[in-house]
Amino acid sequence: MNTVEKIIKNEPVADALSLFALIWPAMRIDSMYGRYRHEVISEGVLIDTYTSLFKDGILSSDENGKTVKGPNWTAPPFMIEKRYE
């Protein structure tokens, strides 16, 4: 199992998205969740969480439309604890 798969399968959607959205486009994230946790997509959790992260200031968009850290962004616990290194 690769690191991305482990994160998707084991971490809360909001925590994983707060990191993955900074480095990958939404379509790629959708594809990864479709592969490893399809219920997150079929139940609408992925899009609801993505929208909430922007609304809550955890994620934001720069002048070019790229997803960047919002004013309320903090590293997800799995990063701080270095669970997947």
PDB file as gemmi writes it, atoms N, CA and C in Angstrom:
CRYST1    1.000    1.000    1.000  90.00  90.00  90.00 P 1                      
ATOM      1  N   MET A   1       0.849  -1.170   0.000  1.00  0.00           N  
ATOM      2  CA  MET A   1       0.000   0.000   0.000  1.00  0.00           C  
ATOM      3  C   MET A   1       0.901   1.241   0.000  1.00  0.00           C  
ATOM      4  N   ASN A   2       0.647   2.177  -0.931  1.00  0.00           N  
ATOM      5  CA  ASN A   2       1.472   3.382  -0.975  1.00  0.00           C  
ATOM      6  C   ASN A   2       0.995   4.407   0.059  1.00  0.00           C  
ATOM      7  N   THR A   3       1.781   5.436   0.256  1.00  0.00           N  
ATOM      8  CA  THR A   3       1.502   6.426   1.298  1.00  0.00           C  
ATOM      9  C   THR A   3       0.178   7.147   1.073  1.00  0.00           C  
ATOM     10  N   VAL A   4      -0.098   7.545  -0.159  1.00  0.00           N  
ATOM     11  CA  VAL A   4      -1.349   8.248  -0.452  1.00  0.00           C  
ATOM     12  C   VAL A   4      -2.540   7.353  -0.123  1.00  0.00           C  
ATOM     13  N   GLU A   5      -2.468   6.106  -0.526  1.00  0.00           N  
ATOM     14  CA  GLU A   5      -3.548   5.167  -0.234  1.00  0.00           C  
ATOM     15  C   GLU A   5      -3.757   5.029   1.275  1.00  0.00           C  
ATOM     16  N   LYS A   6      -2.680   4.938   2.033  1.00  0.00           N  
ATOM     17  CA  LYS A   6      -2.784   4.825   3.492  1.00  0.00           C  
ATOM     18  C   LYS A   6      -3.464   6.056   4.091  1.00  0.00           C  
ATOM     19  N   ILE A   7      -3.072   7.229   3.618  1.00  0.00           N  
ATOM     20  CA  ILE A   7      -3.663   8.467   4.136  1.00  0.00           C  
ATOM     21  C   ILE A   7      -5.153   8.508   3.824  1.00  0.00           C  
ATOM     22  N   ILE A   8      -5.520   8.212   2.586  1.00  0.00           N  
ATOM     23  CA  ILE A   8      -6.930   8.251   2.194  1.00  0.00           C  
ATOM     24  C   ILE A   8      -7.755   7.244   2.986  1.00  0.00           C  
ATOM     25  N   LYS A   9      -7.221   6.067   3.190  1.00  0.00           N  
ATOM     26  CA  LYS A   9      -7.971   5.023   3.891  1.00  0.00           C  
ATOM     27  C   LYS A   9      -8.052   5.242   5.400  1.00  0.00           C  
ATOM     28  N   ASN A  10      -7.062   5.915   5.986  1.00  0.00           N  
ATOM     29  CA  ASN A  10      -6.971   5.987   7.445  1.00  0.00           C  
ATOM     30  C   ASN A  10      -7.252   7.347   8.073  1.00  0.00           C  
ATOM     31  N   GLU A  11      -7.196   8.410   7.302  1.00  0.00           N  
ATOM     32  CA  GLU A  11      -7.322   9.750   7.882  1.00  0.00           C  
ATOM     33  C   GLU A  11      -8.676  10.376   7.556  1.00  0.00           C  
ATOM     34  N   PRO A  12      -9.143  11.290   8.408  1.00  0.00           N  
ATOM     35  CA  PRO A  12     -10.384  12.008   8.108  1.00  0.00           C  
ATOM     36  C   PRO A  12     -10.257  12.754   6.775  1.00  0.00           C  
ATOM     37  N   VAL A  13     -11.354  12.832   6.053  1.00  0.00           N  
ATOM     38  CA  VAL A  13     -11.344  13.471   4.735  1.00  0.00           C  
ATOM     39  C   VAL A  13     -10.825  14.901   4.829  1.00  0.00           C  
ATOM     40  N   ALA A  14     -11.261  15.658   5.805  1.00  0.00           N  
ATOM     41  CA  ALA A  14     -10.834  17.057   5.935  1.00  0.00           C  
ATOM     42  C   ALA A  14      -9.326  17.170   6.113  1.00  0.00           C  
ATOM     43  N   ASP A  15      -8.745  16.288   6.895  1.00  0.00           N  
ATOM     44  CA  ASP A  15      -7.297  16.332   7.114  1.00  0.00           C  
ATOM     45  C   ASP A  15      -6.541  16.029   5.826  1.00  0.00           C  
ATOM     46  N   ALA A  16      -6.964  14.991   5.127  1.00  0.00           N  
ATOM     47  CA  ALA A  16      -6.290  14.625   3.883  1.00  0.00           C  
ATOM     48  C   ALA A  16      -6.457  15.722   2.834  1.00  0.00           C  
ATOM     49  N   LEU A  17      -7.663  16.250   2.693  1.00  0.00           N  
ATOM     50  CA  LEU A  17      -7.909  17.301   1.703  1.00  0.00           C  
ATOM     51  C   LEU A  17      -7.129  18.573   2.001  1.00  0.00           C  
ATOM     52  N   SER A  18      -6.962  18.898   3.278  1.00  0.00           N  
ATOM     53  CA  SER A  18      -6.239  20.129   3.621  1.00  0.00           C  
ATOM     54  C   SER A  18      -4.791  20.075   3.151  1.00  0.00           C  
ATOM     55  N   LEU A  19      -4.274  18.889   2.936  1.00  0.00           N  
ATOM     56  CA  LEU A  19      -2.932  18.732   2.377  1.00  0.00           C  
ATOM     57  C   LEU A  19      -2.984  18.510   0.867  1.00  0.00           C  
ATOM     58  N   PHE A  20      -3.750  17.530   0.429  1.00  0.00           N  
ATOM     59  CA  PHE A  20      -3.765  17.161  -0.990  1.00  0.00           C  
ATOM     60  C   PHE A  20      -4.221  18.305  -1.898  1.00  0.00           C  
ATOM     61  N   ALA A  21      -5.152  19.143  -1.425  1.00  0.00           N  
ATOM     62  CA  ALA A  21      -5.649  20.243  -2.253  1.00  0.00           C  
ATOM     63  C   ALA A  21      -4.563  21.268  -2.564  1.00  0.00           C  
ATOM     64  N   LEU A  22      -3.512  21.293  -1.757  1.00  0.00           N  
ATOM     65  CA  LEU A  22      -2.410  22.235  -1.995  1.00  0.00           C  
ATOM     66  C   LEU A  22      -1.462  21.752  -3.087  1.00  0.00           C  
ATOM     67  N   ILE A  23      -1.493  20.467  -3.382  1.00  0.00           N  
ATOM     68  CA  ILE A  23      -0.510  19.932  -4.332  1.00  0.00           C  
ATOM     69  C   ILE A  23      -1.122  19.286  -5.569  1.00  0.00           C  
ATOM     70  N   TRP A  24      -2.402  18.938  -5.523  1.00  0.00           N  
ATOM     71  CA  TRP A  24      -3.043  18.275  -6.662  1.00  0.00           C  
ATOM     72  C   TRP A  24      -4.349  18.953  -7.022  1.00  0.00           C  
ATOM     73  N   PRO A  25      -4.720  18.916  -8.306  1.00  0.00           N  
ATOM     74  CA  PRO A  25      -6.024  19.462  -8.713  1.00  0.00           C  
ATOM     75  C   PRO A  25      -7.167  18.588  -8.188  1.00  0.00           C  
ATOM     76  N   ALA A  26      -8.339  19.194  -8.090  1.00  0.00           N  
ATOM     77  CA  ALA A  26      -9.508  18.496  -7.548  1.00  0.00           C  
ATOM     78  C   ALA A  26      -9.820  17.208  -8.307  1.00  0.00           C  
ATOM     79  N   MET A  27      -9.628  17.200  -9.607  1.00  0.00           N  
ATOM     80  CA  MET A  27      -9.925  15.997 -10.395  1.00  0.00           C  
ATOM     81  C   MET A  27      -9.039  14.823  -9.984  1.00  0.00           C  
ATOM     82  N   ARG A  28      -7.796  15.087  -9.665  1.00  0.00           N  
ATOM     83  CA  ARG A  28      -6.900  14.009  -9.240  1.00  0.00           C  
ATOM     84  C   ARG A  28      -7.297  13.489  -7.855  1.00  0.00           C  
ATOM     85  N   ILE A  29      -7.648  14.394  -6.969  1.00  0.00           N  
ATOM     86  CA  ILE A  29      -8.085  13.992  -5.632  1.00  0.00           C  
ATOM     87  C   ILE A  29      -9.350  13.143  -5.742  1.00  0.00           C  
ATOM     88  N   ASP A  30     -10.275  13.574  -6.580  1.00  0.00           N  
ATOM     89  CA  ASP A  30     -11.505  12.821  -6.811  1.00  0.00           C  
ATOM     90  C   ASP A  30     -11.192  11.413  -7.311  1.00  0.00           C  
ATOM     91  N   SER A  31     -10.253  11.323  -8.214  1.00  0.00           N  
ATOM     92  CA  SER A  31      -9.851  10.021  -8.756  1.00  0.00           C  
ATOM     93  C   SER A  31      -9.260   9.124  -7.673  1.00  0.00           C  
ATOM     94  N   MET A  32      -8.424   9.690  -6.818  1.00  0.00           N  
ATOM     95  CA  MET A  32      -7.804   8.902  -5.748  1.00  0.00           C  
ATOM     96  C   MET A  32      -8.853   8.400  -4.754  1.00  0.00           C  
ATOM     97  N   TYR A  33      -9.801   9.266  -4.401  1.00  0.00           N  
ATOM     98  CA  TYR A  33     -10.868   8.817  -3.504  1.00  0.00           C  
ATOM     99  C   TYR A  33     -11.766   7.800  -4.195  1.00  0.00           C  
ATOM    100  N   GLY A  34     -11.982   7.961  -5.485  1.00  0.00           N  
ATOM    101  CA  GLY A  34     -12.760   6.976  -6.229  1.00  0.00           C  
ATOM    102  C   GLY A  34     -12.108   5.606  -6.210  1.00  0.00           C  
ATOM    103  N   ARG A  35     -10.812   5.592  -6.208  1.00  0.00           N  
ATOM    104  CA  ARG A  35     -10.066   4.336  -6.205  1.00  0.00           C  
ATOM    105  C   ARG A  35     -10.019   3.699  -4.812  1.00  0.00           C  
ATOM    106  N   TYR A  36      -9.801   4.499  -3.786  1.00  0.00           N  
ATOM    107  CA  TYR A  36      -9.540   3.946  -2.459  1.00  0.00           C  
ATOM    108  C   TYR A  36     -10.699   4.040  -1.461  1.00  0.00           C  
ATOM    109  N   ARG A  37     -11.603   5.007  -1.654  1.00  0.00           N  
ATOM    110  CA  ARG A  37     -12.748   5.174  -0.728  1.00  0.00           C  
ATOM    111  C   ARG A  37     -13.930   5.752  -1.492  1.00  0.00           C  
ATOM    112  N   HIS A  38     -14.477   4.978  -2.400  1.00  0.00           N  
ATOM    113  CA  HIS A  38     -15.533   5.464  -3.288  1.00  0.00           C  
ATOM    114  C   HIS A  38     -16.768   5.975  -2.553  1.00  0.00           C  
ATOM    115  N   GLU A  39     -17.031   5.461  -1.352  1.00  0.00           N  
ATOM    116  CA  GLU A  39     -18.215   5.894  -0.606  1.00  0.00           C  
ATOM    117  C   GLU A  39     -18.138   7.376  -0.237  1.00  0.00           C  
ATOM    118  N   VAL A  40     -16.949   7.906  -0.110  1.00  0.00           N  
ATOM    119  CA  VAL A  40     -16.772   9.328   0.205  1.00  0.00           C  
ATOM    120  C   VAL A  40     -17.314  10.189  -0.937  1.00  0.00           C  
ATOM    121  N   ILE A  41     -17.164   9.713  -2.156  1.00  0.00           N  
ATOM    122  CA  ILE A  41     -17.689  10.433  -3.317  1.00  0.00           C  
ATOM    123  C   ILE A  41     -19.187  10.186  -3.453  1.00  0.00           C  
ATOM    124  N   SER A  42     -19.596   8.931  -3.402  1.00  0.00           N  
ATOM    125  CA  SER A  42     -21.005   8.595  -3.640  1.00  0.00           C  
ATOM    126  C   SER A  42     -21.937   9.194  -2.586  1.00  0.00           C  
ATOM    127  N   GLU A  43     -21.455   9.399  -1.387  1.00  0.00           N  
ATOM    128  CA  GLU A  43     -22.270   9.992  -0.319  1.00  0.00           C  
ATOM    129  C   GLU A  43     -22.162  11.518  -0.277  1.00  0.00           C  
ATOM    130  N   GLY A  44     -21.358  12.110  -1.160  1.00  0.00           N  
ATOM    131  CA  GLY A  44     -21.223  13.560  -1.230  1.00  0.00           C  
ATOM    132  C   GLY A  44     -20.296  14.165  -0.192  1.00  0.00           C  
ATOM    133  N   VAL A  45     -19.597  13.325   0.541  1.00  0.00           N  
ATOM    134  CA  VAL A  45     -18.719  13.811   1.611  1.00  0.00           C  
ATOM    135  C   VAL A  45     -17.536  14.600   1.049  1.00  0.00           C  
ATOM    136  N   LEU A  46     -16.972  14.143  -0.049  1.00  0.00           N  
ATOM    137  CA  LEU A  46     -15.778  14.794  -0.596  1.00  0.00           C  
ATOM    138  C   LEU A  46     -16.066  16.239  -0.996  1.00  0.00           C  
ATOM    139  N   ILE A  47     -17.102  16.460  -1.784  1.00  0.00           N  
ATOM    140  CA  ILE A  47     -17.401  17.825  -2.241  1.00  0.00           C  
ATOM    141  C   ILE A  47     -17.862  18.707  -1.081  1.00  0.00           C  
ATOM    142  N   ASP A  48     -18.635  18.148  -0.155  1.00  0.00           N  
ATOM    143  CA  ASP A  48     -19.072  18.931   1.007  1.00  0.00           C  
ATOM    144  C   ASP A  48     -17.881  19.356   1.863  1.00  0.00           C  
ATOM    145  N   THR A  49     -16.948  18.449   2.056  1.00  0.00           N  
ATOM    146  CA  THR A  49     -15.761  18.751   2.860  1.00  0.00           C  
ATOM    147  C   THR A  49     -14.890  19.782   2.161  1.00  0.00           C  
ATOM    148  N   TYR A  50     -14.697  19.615   0.861  1.00  0.00           N  
ATOM    149  CA  TYR A  50     -13.893  20.550   0.071  1.00  0.00           C  
ATOM    150  C   TYR A  50     -14.482  21.962   0.180  1.00  0.00           C  
ATOM    151  N   THR A  51     -15.791  22.064   0.023  1.00  0.00           N  
ATOM    152  CA  THR A  51     -16.471  23.355   0.124  1.00  0.00           C  
ATOM    153  C   THR A  51     -16.315  23.948   1.526  1.00  0.00           C  
ATOM    154  N   SER A  52     -16.466  23.116   2.541  1.00  0.00           N  
ATOM    155  CA  SER A  52     -16.334  23.582   3.932  1.00  0.00           C  
ATOM    156  C   SER A  52     -14.931  24.099   4.241  1.00  0.00           C  
ATOM    157  N   LEU A  53     -13.923  23.444   3.692  1.00  0.00           N  
ATOM    158  CA  LEU A  53     -12.547  23.886   3.935  1.00  0.00           C  
ATOM    159  C   LEU A  53     -12.318  25.297   3.399  1.00  0.00           C  
ATOM    160  N   PHE A  54     -12.925  25.627   2.268  1.00  0.00           N  
ATOM    161  CA  PHE A  54     -12.820  26.986   1.736  1.00  0.00           C  
ATOM    162  C   PHE A  54     -13.642  27.956   2.581  1.00  0.00           C  
ATOM    163  N   LYS A  55     -14.857  27.559   2.932  1.00  0.00           N  
ATOM    164  CA  LYS A  55     -15.743  28.418   3.723  1.00  0.00           C  
ATOM    165  C   LYS A  55     -15.140  28.728   5.091  1.00  0.00           C  
ATOM    166  N   ASP A  56     -14.461  27.752   5.669  1.00  0.00           N  
ATOM    167  CA  ASP A  56     -13.872  27.910   7.002  1.00  0.00           C  
ATOM    168  C   ASP A  56     -12.489  28.558   6.993  1.00  0.00           C  
ATOM    169  N   GLY A  57     -11.988  28.926   5.818  1.00  0.00           N  
ATOM    170  CA  GLY A  57     -10.701  29.606   5.736  1.00  0.00           C  
ATOM    171  C   GLY A  57      -9.494  28.702   5.873  1.00  0.00           C  
ATOM    172  N   ILE A  58      -9.694  27.409   5.764  1.00  0.00           N  
ATOM    173  CA  ILE A  58      -8.566  26.484   5.827  1.00  0.00           C  
ATOM    174  C   ILE A  58      -7.859  26.453   4.480  1.00  0.00           C  
ATOM    175  N   LEU A  59      -8.646  26.504   3.421  1.00  0.00           N  
ATOM    176  CA  LEU A  59      -8.098  26.624   2.072  1.00  0.00           C  
ATOM    177  C   LEU A  59      -8.587  27.927   1.469  1.00  0.00           C  
ATOM    178  N   SER A  60      -7.834  28.425   0.499  1.00  0.00           N  
ATOM    179  CA  SER A  60      -8.187  29.647  -0.199  1.00  0.00           C  
ATOM    180  C   SER A  60      -7.687  29.534  -1.633  1.00  0.00           C  
ATOM    181  N   SER A  61      -7.996  30.532  -2.450  1.00  0.00           N  
ATOM    182  CA  SER A  61      -7.501  30.569  -3.827  1.00  0.00           C  
ATOM    183  C   SER A  61      -6.674  31.825  -4.016  1.00  0.00           C  
ATOM    184  N   ASP A  62      -5.579  31.700  -4.758  1.00  0.00           N  
ATOM    185  CA  ASP A  62      -4.782  32.890  -5.054  1.00  0.00           C  
ATOM    186  C   ASP A  62      -5.356  33.595  -6.279  1.00  0.00           C  
ATOM    187  N   GLU A  63      -4.693  34.656  -6.723  1.00  0.00           N  
ATOM    188  CA  GLU A  63      -5.193  35.453  -7.843  1.00  0.00           C  
ATOM    189  C   GLU A  63      -5.261  34.670  -9.154  1.00  0.00           C  
ATOM    190  N   ASN A  64      -4.552  33.550  -9.234  1.00  0.00           N  
ATOM    191  CA  ASN A  64      -4.578  32.710 -10.435  1.00  0.00           C  
ATOM    192  C   ASN A  64      -5.534  31.527 -10.305  1.00  0.00           C  
ATOM    193  N   GLY A  65      -6.241  31.436  -9.181  1.00  0.00           N  
ATOM    194  CA  GLY A  65      -7.182  30.349  -8.968  1.00  0.00           C  
ATOM    195  C   GLY A  65      -6.572  29.091  -8.378  1.00  0.00           C  
ATOM    196  N   LYS A  66      -5.289  29.156  -8.036  1.00  0.00           N  
ATOM    197  CA  LYS A  66      -4.614  27.997  -7.435  1.00  0.00           C  
ATOM    198  C   LYS A  66      -5.011  27.888  -5.964  1.00  0.00           C  
ATOM    199  N   THR A  67      -5.217  26.669  -5.502  1.00  0.00           N  
ATOM    200  CA  THR A  67      -5.549  26.454  -4.095  1.00  0.00           C  
ATOM    201  C   THR A  67      -4.305  26.663  -3.238  1.00  0.00           C  
ATOM    202  N   VAL A  68      -4.460  27.480  -2.211  1.00  0.00           N  
ATOM    203  CA  VAL A  68      -3.367  27.799  -1.293  1.00  0.00           C  
ATOM    204  C   VAL A  68      -3.877  27.668   0.142  1.00  0.00           C  
ATOM    205  N   LYS A  69      -2.960  27.742   1.084  1.00  0.00           N  
ATOM    206  CA  LYS A  69      -3.334  27.707   2.499  1.00  0.00           C  
ATOM    207  C   LYS A  69      -4.157  28.944   2.829  1.00  0.00           C  
ATOM    208  N   GLY A  70      -5.245  28.725   3.543  1.00  0.00           N  
ATOM    209  CA  GLY A  70      -6.063  29.832   4.002  1.00  0.00           C  
ATOM    210  C   GLY A  70      -5.543  30.356   5.333  1.00  0.00           C  
ATOM    211  N   PRO A  71      -6.144  31.421   5.843  1.00  0.00           N  
ATOM    212  CA  PRO A  71      -5.677  32.007   7.106  1.00  0.00           C  
ATOM    213  C   PRO A  71      -5.842  31.076   8.305  1.00  0.00           C  
ATOM    214  N   ASN A  72      -6.726  30.106   8.212  1.00  0.00           N  
ATOM    215  CA  ASN A  72      -6.967  29.185   9.330  1.00  0.00           C  
ATOM    216  C   ASN A  72      -6.330  27.813   9.120  1.00  0.00           C  
ATOM    217  N   TRP A  73      -5.446  27.706   8.132  1.00  0.00           N  
ATOM    218  CA  TRP A  73      -4.812  26.413   7.843  1.00  0.00           C  
ATOM    219  C   TRP A  73      -3.830  26.035   8.945  1.00  0.00           C  
ATOM    220  N   THR A  74      -3.879  24.791   9.354  1.00  0.00           N  
ATOM    221  CA  THR A  74      -2.860  24.203  10.223  1.00  0.00           C  
ATOM    222  C   THR A  74      -2.531  22.837   9.650  1.00  0.00           C  
ATOM    223  N   ALA A  75      -1.335  22.390   9.896  1.00  0.00           N  
ATOM    224  CA  ALA A  75      -0.936  21.075   9.397  1.00  0.00           C  
ATOM    225  C   ALA A  75      -1.826  20.006  10.023  1.00  0.00           C  
ATOM    226  N   PRO A  76      -2.267  19.050   9.211  1.00  0.00           N  
ATOM    227  CA  PRO A  76      -3.079  17.968   9.772  1.00  0.00           C  
ATOM    228  C   PRO A  76      -2.263  17.133  10.760  1.00  0.00           C  
ATOM    229  N   PRO A  77      -2.926  16.549  11.738  1.00  0.00           N  
ATOM    230  CA  PRO A  77      -2.213  15.768  12.761  1.00  0.00           C  
ATOM    231  C   PRO A  77      -1.287  14.693  12.193  1.00  0.00           C  
ATOM    232  N   PHE A  78      -1.681  14.034  11.117  1.00  0.00           N  
ATOM    233  CA  PHE A  78      -0.818  12.981  10.585  1.00  0.00           C  
ATOM    234  C   PHE A  78       0.504  13.529  10.068  1.00  0.00           C  
ATOM    235  N   MET A  79       0.527  14.803   9.671  1.00  0.00           N  
ATOM    236  CA  MET A  79       1.791  15.426   9.257  1.00  0.00           C  
ATOM    237  C   MET A  79       2.636  15.775  10.474  1.00  0.00           C  
ATOM    238  N   ILE A  80       2.008  16.364  11.468  1.00  0.00           N  
ATOM    239  CA  ILE A  80       2.727  16.770  12.678  1.00  0.00           C  
ATOM    240  C   ILE A  80       3.345  15.553  13.364  1.00  0.00           C  
ATOM    241  N   GLU A  81       2.574  14.472  13.408  1.00  0.00           N  
ATOM    242  CA  GLU A  81       3.045  13.246  14.061  1.00  0.00           C  
ATOM    243  C   GLU A  81       3.935  12.390  13.167  1.00  0.00           C  
ATOM    244  N   LYS A  82       4.071  12.786  11.908  1.00  0.00           N  
ATOM    245  CA  LYS A  82       4.904  12.071  10.926  1.00  0.00           C  
ATOM    246  C   LYS A  82       4.541  10.583  10.858  1.00  0.00           C  
ATOM    247  N   ARG A  83       3.240  10.319  10.752  1.00  0.00           N  
ATOM    248  CA  ARG A  83       2.748   8.935  10.744  1.00  0.00           C  
ATOM    249  C   ARG A  83       3.162   8.125   9.526  1.00  0.00           C  
ATOM    250  N   TYR A  84       3.421   8.788   8.413  1.00  0.00           N  
ATOM    251  CA  TYR A  84       3.651   8.046   7.171  1.00  0.00           C  
ATOM    252  C   TYR A  84       5.055   8.209   6.613  1.00  0.00           C  
ATOM    253  N   GLU A  85       5.999   8.574   7.436  1.00  0.00           N  
ATOM    254  CA  GLU A  85       7.381   8.719   6.953  1.00  0.00           C  
ATOM    255  C   GLU A  85       8.132   7.420   7.038  1.00  0.00           C  
TER     256      GLU A  85                                                      
END                                                                             
